[in-house]
Amino acid sequence: MAEKELIDLQRREAEGRTKEKMHEISSVVVEIAEGILFLKRAGKEKEDIEAEMYNLPSGHIEGEETPMDAAIRETAEESGIALEAEKVHYITDVYVDVRRTDGSGLVPLHVYLFFAKRQDISLGDVKLCGEHSVAVAISIEELKVLRDCDSKGEINLSNTFTLFDTKVIKDHIEDIARISIGAEQRMLA
């Protein structure tokens, strides 16, 4: 077992969480020409508490899939955007408890967060699956302003974004900005 896997397992066990109880998710910050891609959940089921909320392309890791494989697959399924593994960058992984979509309790998630820059893609190129109804792009600078307004109590990000995506905006937007600049520099080299 790799050292990181052992540390993750020890952390989960210390928190009373085991892999069997945990939902493993991959989520991708995709930077397209207009900004960071967010998808609005269609909310087909009226009891879905995340209906009509915005989230990054994301989904469950299936079978023997790696977190990166799941990130690439979910991005393609949800947005029609193809990603190349060598251009997908790991940001972090987060343990978070989210409310069940029917509001009946909490679900523990282990979310792997990735970044991919596809500035050759615009909003008009996004092909939504039935799970989402709208695609929007928000610049990194606009996300920083939203984060700052939320911290001042002027707005509540969790009224618009899913709880995990609110956490990404609040806790990781600076990391995303740095990775975006590095990816752009590599593309120009």
mmCIF file of C-alpha atoms in Angstrom:
data_model
loop_
_atom_site.group_PDB
_atom_site.id
_atom_site.type_symbol
_atom_site.label_atom_id
_atom_site.label_comp_id
_atom_site.label_asym_id
_atom_site.label_seq_id
_atom_site.Cartn_x
_atom_site.Cartn_y
_atom_site.Cartn_z
ATOM 1 C CA MET A 1 0.000 0.000 0.000
ATOM 2 C CA ALA A 2 1.400 3.420 -0.953
ATOM 3 C CA GLU A 3 2.242 5.826 1.880
ATOM 4 C CA LYS A 4 -0.452 8.335 0.812
ATOM 5 C CA GLU A 5 -3.101 5.579 0.722
ATOM 6 C CA LEU A 6 -2.033 4.436 4.191
ATOM 7 C CA ILE A 7 -2.201 7.991 5.555
ATOM 8 C CA ASP A 8 -5.650 8.471 3.948
ATOM 9 C CA LEU A 9 -6.855 5.177 5.432
ATOM 10 C CA GLN A 10 -5.529 6.102 8.886
ATOM 11 C CA ARG A 11 -7.201 9.530 8.666
ATOM 12 C CA ARG A 12 -10.539 7.989 7.627
ATOM 13 C CA GLU A 13 -10.357 5.416 10.425
ATOM 14 C CA ALA A 14 -9.472 8.113 12.974
ATOM 15 C CA GLU A 15 -12.521 10.081 11.830
ATOM 16 C CA GLY A 16 -14.692 6.953 12.091
ATOM 17 C CA ARG A 17 -14.968 6.800 8.320
ATOM 18 C CA THR A 18 -14.132 3.758 6.280
ATOM 19 C CA LYS A 19 -13.848 3.294 2.550
ATOM 20 C CA GLU A 20 -16.960 1.103 2.663
ATOM 21 C CA LYS A 21 -19.054 3.972 4.103
ATOM 22 C CA MET A 22 -17.413 6.697 2.043
ATOM 23 C CA HIS A 23 -18.632 7.856 -1.366
ATOM 24 C CA GLU A 24 -15.592 8.477 -3.585
ATOM 25 C CA ILE A 25 -16.086 11.399 -5.988
ATOM 26 C CA SER A 26 -13.936 13.173 -8.579
ATOM 27 C CA SER A 27 -14.612 16.825 -9.355
ATOM 28 C CA VAL A 28 -12.958 18.985 -12.008
ATOM 29 C CA VAL A 29 -12.381 22.719 -12.191
ATOM 30 C CA VAL A 30 -12.485 23.161 -15.978
ATOM 31 C CA GLU A 31 -11.269 26.558 -17.194
ATOM 32 C CA ILE A 32 -12.752 27.276 -20.623
ATOM 33 C CA ALA A 33 -12.408 30.475 -22.700
ATOM 34 C CA GLU A 34 -14.954 32.432 -20.620
ATOM 35 C CA GLY A 35 -13.927 31.180 -17.150
ATOM 36 C CA ILE A 36 -14.529 28.268 -14.783
ATOM 37 C CA LEU A 37 -17.311 25.960 -15.981
ATOM 38 C CA PHE A 38 -20.270 25.378 -13.654
ATOM 39 C CA LEU A 39 -23.281 23.245 -14.514
ATOM 40 C CA LYS A 40 -26.773 23.862 -13.124
ATOM 41 C CA ARG A 41 -28.429 20.702 -11.831
ATOM 42 C CA ALA A 42 -31.689 20.020 -13.640
ATOM 43 C CA GLY A 43 -33.479 19.072 -10.413
ATOM 44 C CA LYS A 44 -35.858 16.579 -11.955
ATOM 45 C CA GLU A 45 -36.852 15.243 -8.549
ATOM 46 C CA LYS A 46 -38.599 17.825 -6.388
ATOM 47 C CA GLU A 47 -37.066 16.379 -3.187
ATOM 48 C CA ASP A 48 -33.513 16.955 -4.520
ATOM 49 C CA ILE A 49 -32.121 19.637 -2.189
ATOM 50 C CA GLU A 50 -29.377 20.472 -4.709
ATOM 51 C CA ALA A 51 -31.871 21.016 -7.539
ATOM 52 C CA GLU A 52 -31.217 24.181 -9.516
ATOM 53 C CA MET A 53 -27.799 24.619 -7.865
ATOM 54 C CA TYR A 54 -24.495 25.000 -9.701
ATOM 55 C CA ASN A 55 -21.638 22.523 -9.456
ATOM 56 C CA LEU A 56 -18.398 21.588 -11.160
ATOM 57 C CA PRO A 57 -18.374 18.532 -13.439
ATOM 58 C CA SER A 58 -18.171 15.648 -10.970
ATOM 59 C CA GLY A 59 -19.327 12.168 -10.142
ATOM 60 C CA HIS A 60 -18.691 8.838 -8.456
ATOM 61 C CA ILE A 61 -15.535 6.852 -9.065
ATOM 62 C CA GLU A 62 -16.684 3.576 -10.600
ATOM 63 C CA GLY A 63 -15.181 0.108 -10.048
ATOM 64 C CA GLU A 64 -11.417 0.017 -10.485
ATOM 65 C CA GLU A 65 -11.336 3.517 -11.992
ATOM 66 C CA THR A 66 -8.687 5.936 -10.710
ATOM 67 C CA PRO A 67 -9.815 9.344 -9.455
ATOM 68 C CA MET A 68 -8.287 10.960 -12.566
ATOM 69 C CA ASP A 69 -10.029 8.486 -14.896
ATOM 70 C CA ALA A 70 -13.336 9.325 -13.195
ATOM 71 C CA ALA A 71 -12.638 13.060 -13.519
ATOM 72 C CA ILE A 72 -11.993 12.731 -17.250
ATOM 73 C CA ARG A 73 -15.038 10.483 -17.798
ATOM 74 C CA GLU A 74 -17.430 12.651 -15.768
ATOM 75 C CA THR A 75 -16.307 15.844 -17.524
ATOM 76 C CA ALA A 76 -16.952 14.232 -20.921
ATOM 77 C CA GLU A 77 -20.319 12.786 -19.833
ATOM 78 C CA GLU A 78 -21.621 15.975 -18.225
ATOM 79 C CA SER A 79 -20.221 18.629 -20.575
ATOM 80 C CA GLY A 80 -18.997 16.907 -23.730
ATOM 81 C CA ILE A 81 -15.494 18.264 -23.054
ATOM 82 C CA ALA A 82 -12.665 15.794 -23.661
ATOM 83 C CA LEU A 83 -9.678 16.075 -21.328
ATOM 84 C CA GLU A 84 -6.204 14.611 -21.771
ATOM 85 C CA ALA A 85 -4.756 13.007 -18.621
ATOM 86 C CA GLU A 86 -1.400 14.784 -18.979
ATOM 87 C CA LYS A 87 -3.224 18.158 -18.904
ATOM 88 C CA VAL A 88 -5.315 17.380 -15.817
ATOM 89 C CA HIS A 89 -3.751 18.612 -12.573
ATOM 90 C CA TYR A 90 -4.491 17.297 -9.101
ATOM 91 C CA ILE A 91 -5.383 20.074 -6.616
ATOM 92 C CA THR A 92 -6.353 18.289 -3.401
ATOM 93 C CA ASP A 93 -8.720 15.785 -1.926
ATOM 94 C CA VAL A 94 -11.301 16.751 0.666
ATOM 95 C CA TYR A 95 -13.411 14.863 3.164
ATOM 96 C CA VAL A 96 -16.824 16.458 3.519
ATOM 97 C CA ASP A 97 -20.254 15.433 4.742
ATOM 98 C CA VAL A 98 -23.117 16.594 2.528
ATOM 99 C CA ARG A 99 -26.830 16.346 3.065
ATOM 100 C CA ARG A 100 -28.592 13.574 1.160
ATOM 101 C CA THR A 101 -30.450 14.905 -1.872
ATOM 102 C CA ASP A 102 -33.752 14.074 -0.151
ATOM 103 C CA GLY A 103 -32.613 15.875 3.039
ATOM 104 C CA SER A 104 -32.734 12.690 5.157
ATOM 105 C CA GLY A 105 -29.226 12.767 6.634
ATOM 106 C CA LEU A 106 -25.573 13.163 5.799
ATOM 107 C CA VAL A 107 -23.424 11.308 3.295
ATOM 108 C CA PRO A 108 -19.636 11.212 3.854
ATOM 109 C CA LEU A 109 -17.717 12.072 0.673
ATOM 110 C CA HIS A 110 -14.065 11.767 -0.237
ATOM 111 C CA VAL A 111 -13.713 14.195 -3.142
ATOM 112 C CA TYR A 112 -10.655 14.374 -5.389
ATOM 113 C CA LEU A 113 -10.375 17.829 -6.931
ATOM 114 C CA PHE A 114 -8.640 18.355 -10.300
ATOM 115 C CA PHE A 115 -7.969 21.278 -12.633
ATOM 116 C CA ALA A 116 -7.948 21.311 -16.444
ATOM 117 C CA LYS A 117 -7.478 24.258 -18.778
ATOM 118 C CA ARG A 118 -9.337 24.085 -22.102
ATOM 119 C CA GLN A 119 -9.399 27.656 -23.356
ATOM 120 C CA ASP A 120 -9.987 26.357 -26.876
ATOM 121 C CA ILE A 121 -13.521 25.483 -25.681
ATOM 122 C CA SER A 122 -16.272 28.079 -25.242
ATOM 123 C CA LEU A 123 -19.688 27.856 -23.597
ATOM 124 C CA GLY A 124 -21.245 27.254 -27.008
ATOM 125 C CA ASP A 125 -19.217 24.029 -27.296
ATOM 126 C CA VAL A 126 -20.556 22.547 -24.041
ATOM 127 C CA LYS A 127 -22.974 19.645 -24.589
ATOM 128 C CA LEU A 128 -25.061 19.076 -21.473
ATOM 129 C CA CYS A 129 -26.373 15.708 -20.402
ATOM 130 C CA GLY A 130 -29.892 15.362 -18.977
ATOM 131 C CA GLU A 131 -28.527 15.807 -15.454
ATOM 132 C CA HIS A 132 -27.864 19.528 -16.037
ATOM 133 C CA SER A 133 -29.932 22.295 -17.586
ATOM 134 C CA VAL A 134 -27.526 25.239 -17.965
ATOM 135 C CA ALA A 135 -23.786 25.811 -18.312
ATOM 136 C CA VAL A 136 -22.181 29.040 -17.122
ATOM 137 C CA ALA A 137 -18.595 30.264 -16.881
ATOM 138 C CA ILE A 138 -17.333 32.488 -14.090
ATOM 139 C CA SER A 139 -13.863 34.024 -14.181
ATOM 140 C CA ILE A 140 -11.419 33.313 -11.379
ATOM 141 C CA GLU A 141 -11.448 37.009 -10.466
ATOM 142 C CA GLU A 142 -15.270 36.993 -10.254
ATOM 143 C CA LEU A 143 -15.118 33.895 -8.035
ATOM 144 C CA LYS A 144 -12.683 35.718 -5.724
ATOM 145 C CA VAL A 145 -15.148 38.636 -5.477
ATOM 146 C CA LEU A 146 -17.997 36.218 -4.705
ATOM 147 C CA ARG A 147 -15.848 34.543 -2.027
ATOM 148 C CA ASP A 148 -15.044 37.909 -0.444
ATOM 149 C CA CYS A 149 -18.705 39.013 -0.503
ATOM 150 C CA ASP A 150 -19.700 35.715 1.127
ATOM 151 C CA SER A 151 -17.099 36.157 3.895
ATOM 152 C CA LYS A 152 -18.502 39.657 4.604
ATOM 153 C CA GLY A 153 -22.038 38.262 4.816
ATOM 154 C CA GLU A 154 -23.192 40.224 1.762
ATOM 155 C CA ILE A 155 -24.197 37.047 -0.077
ATOM 156 C CA ASN A 156 -24.475 33.345 0.717
ATOM 157 C CA LEU A 157 -22.656 31.215 -1.861
ATOM 158 C CA SER A 158 -24.405 28.057 -0.637
ATOM 159 C CA ASN A 159 -27.712 29.463 -1.920
ATOM 160 C CA THR A 160 -26.351 29.167 -5.472
ATOM 161 C CA PHE A 161 -23.595 26.532 -5.414
ATOM 162 C CA THR A 162 -23.657 23.045 -3.900
ATOM 163 C CA LEU A 163 -22.002 22.833 -0.480
ATOM 164 C CA PHE A 164 -18.873 21.157 -1.840
ATOM 165 C CA ASP A 165 -18.497 23.720 -4.627
ATOM 166 C CA THR A 166 -18.976 26.542 -2.117
ATOM 167 C CA LYS A 167 -16.081 24.999 -0.155
ATOM 168 C CA VAL A 168 -13.957 24.866 -3.325
ATOM 169 C CA ILE A 169 -14.594 28.570 -4.017
ATOM 170 C CA LYS A 170 -13.886 29.594 -0.416
ATOM 171 C CA ASP A 171 -10.887 27.361 0.316
ATOM 172 C CA HIS A 172 -9.180 26.674 -3.014
ATOM 173 C CA ILE A 173 -9.715 29.600 -5.425
ATOM 174 C CA GLU A 174 -6.170 30.916 -4.785
ATOM 175 C CA ASP A 175 -4.705 27.447 -5.555
ATOM 176 C CA ILE A 176 -6.826 27.311 -8.710
ATOM 177 C CA ALA A 177 -5.555 30.741 -9.792
ATOM 178 C CA ARG A 178 -1.922 29.641 -9.340
ATOM 179 C CA ILE A 179 -2.463 26.373 -11.212
ATOM 180 C CA SER A 180 -4.248 28.227 -14.025
ATOM 181 C CA ILE A 181 -1.307 30.615 -14.475
ATOM 182 C CA GLY A 182 1.153 27.697 -14.448
ATOM 183 C CA ALA A 183 -0.906 25.778 -17.020
ATOM 184 C CA GLU A 184 -1.032 28.846 -19.266
ATOM 185 C CA GLN A 185 2.730 29.307 -19.032
ATOM 186 C CA ARG A 186 3.289 25.645 -19.968
ATOM 187 C CA MET A 187 0.951 26.057 -22.965
ATOM 188 C CA LEU A 188 2.951 29.085 -24.181
ATOM 189 C CA ALA A 189 6.332 27.377 -23.749
#
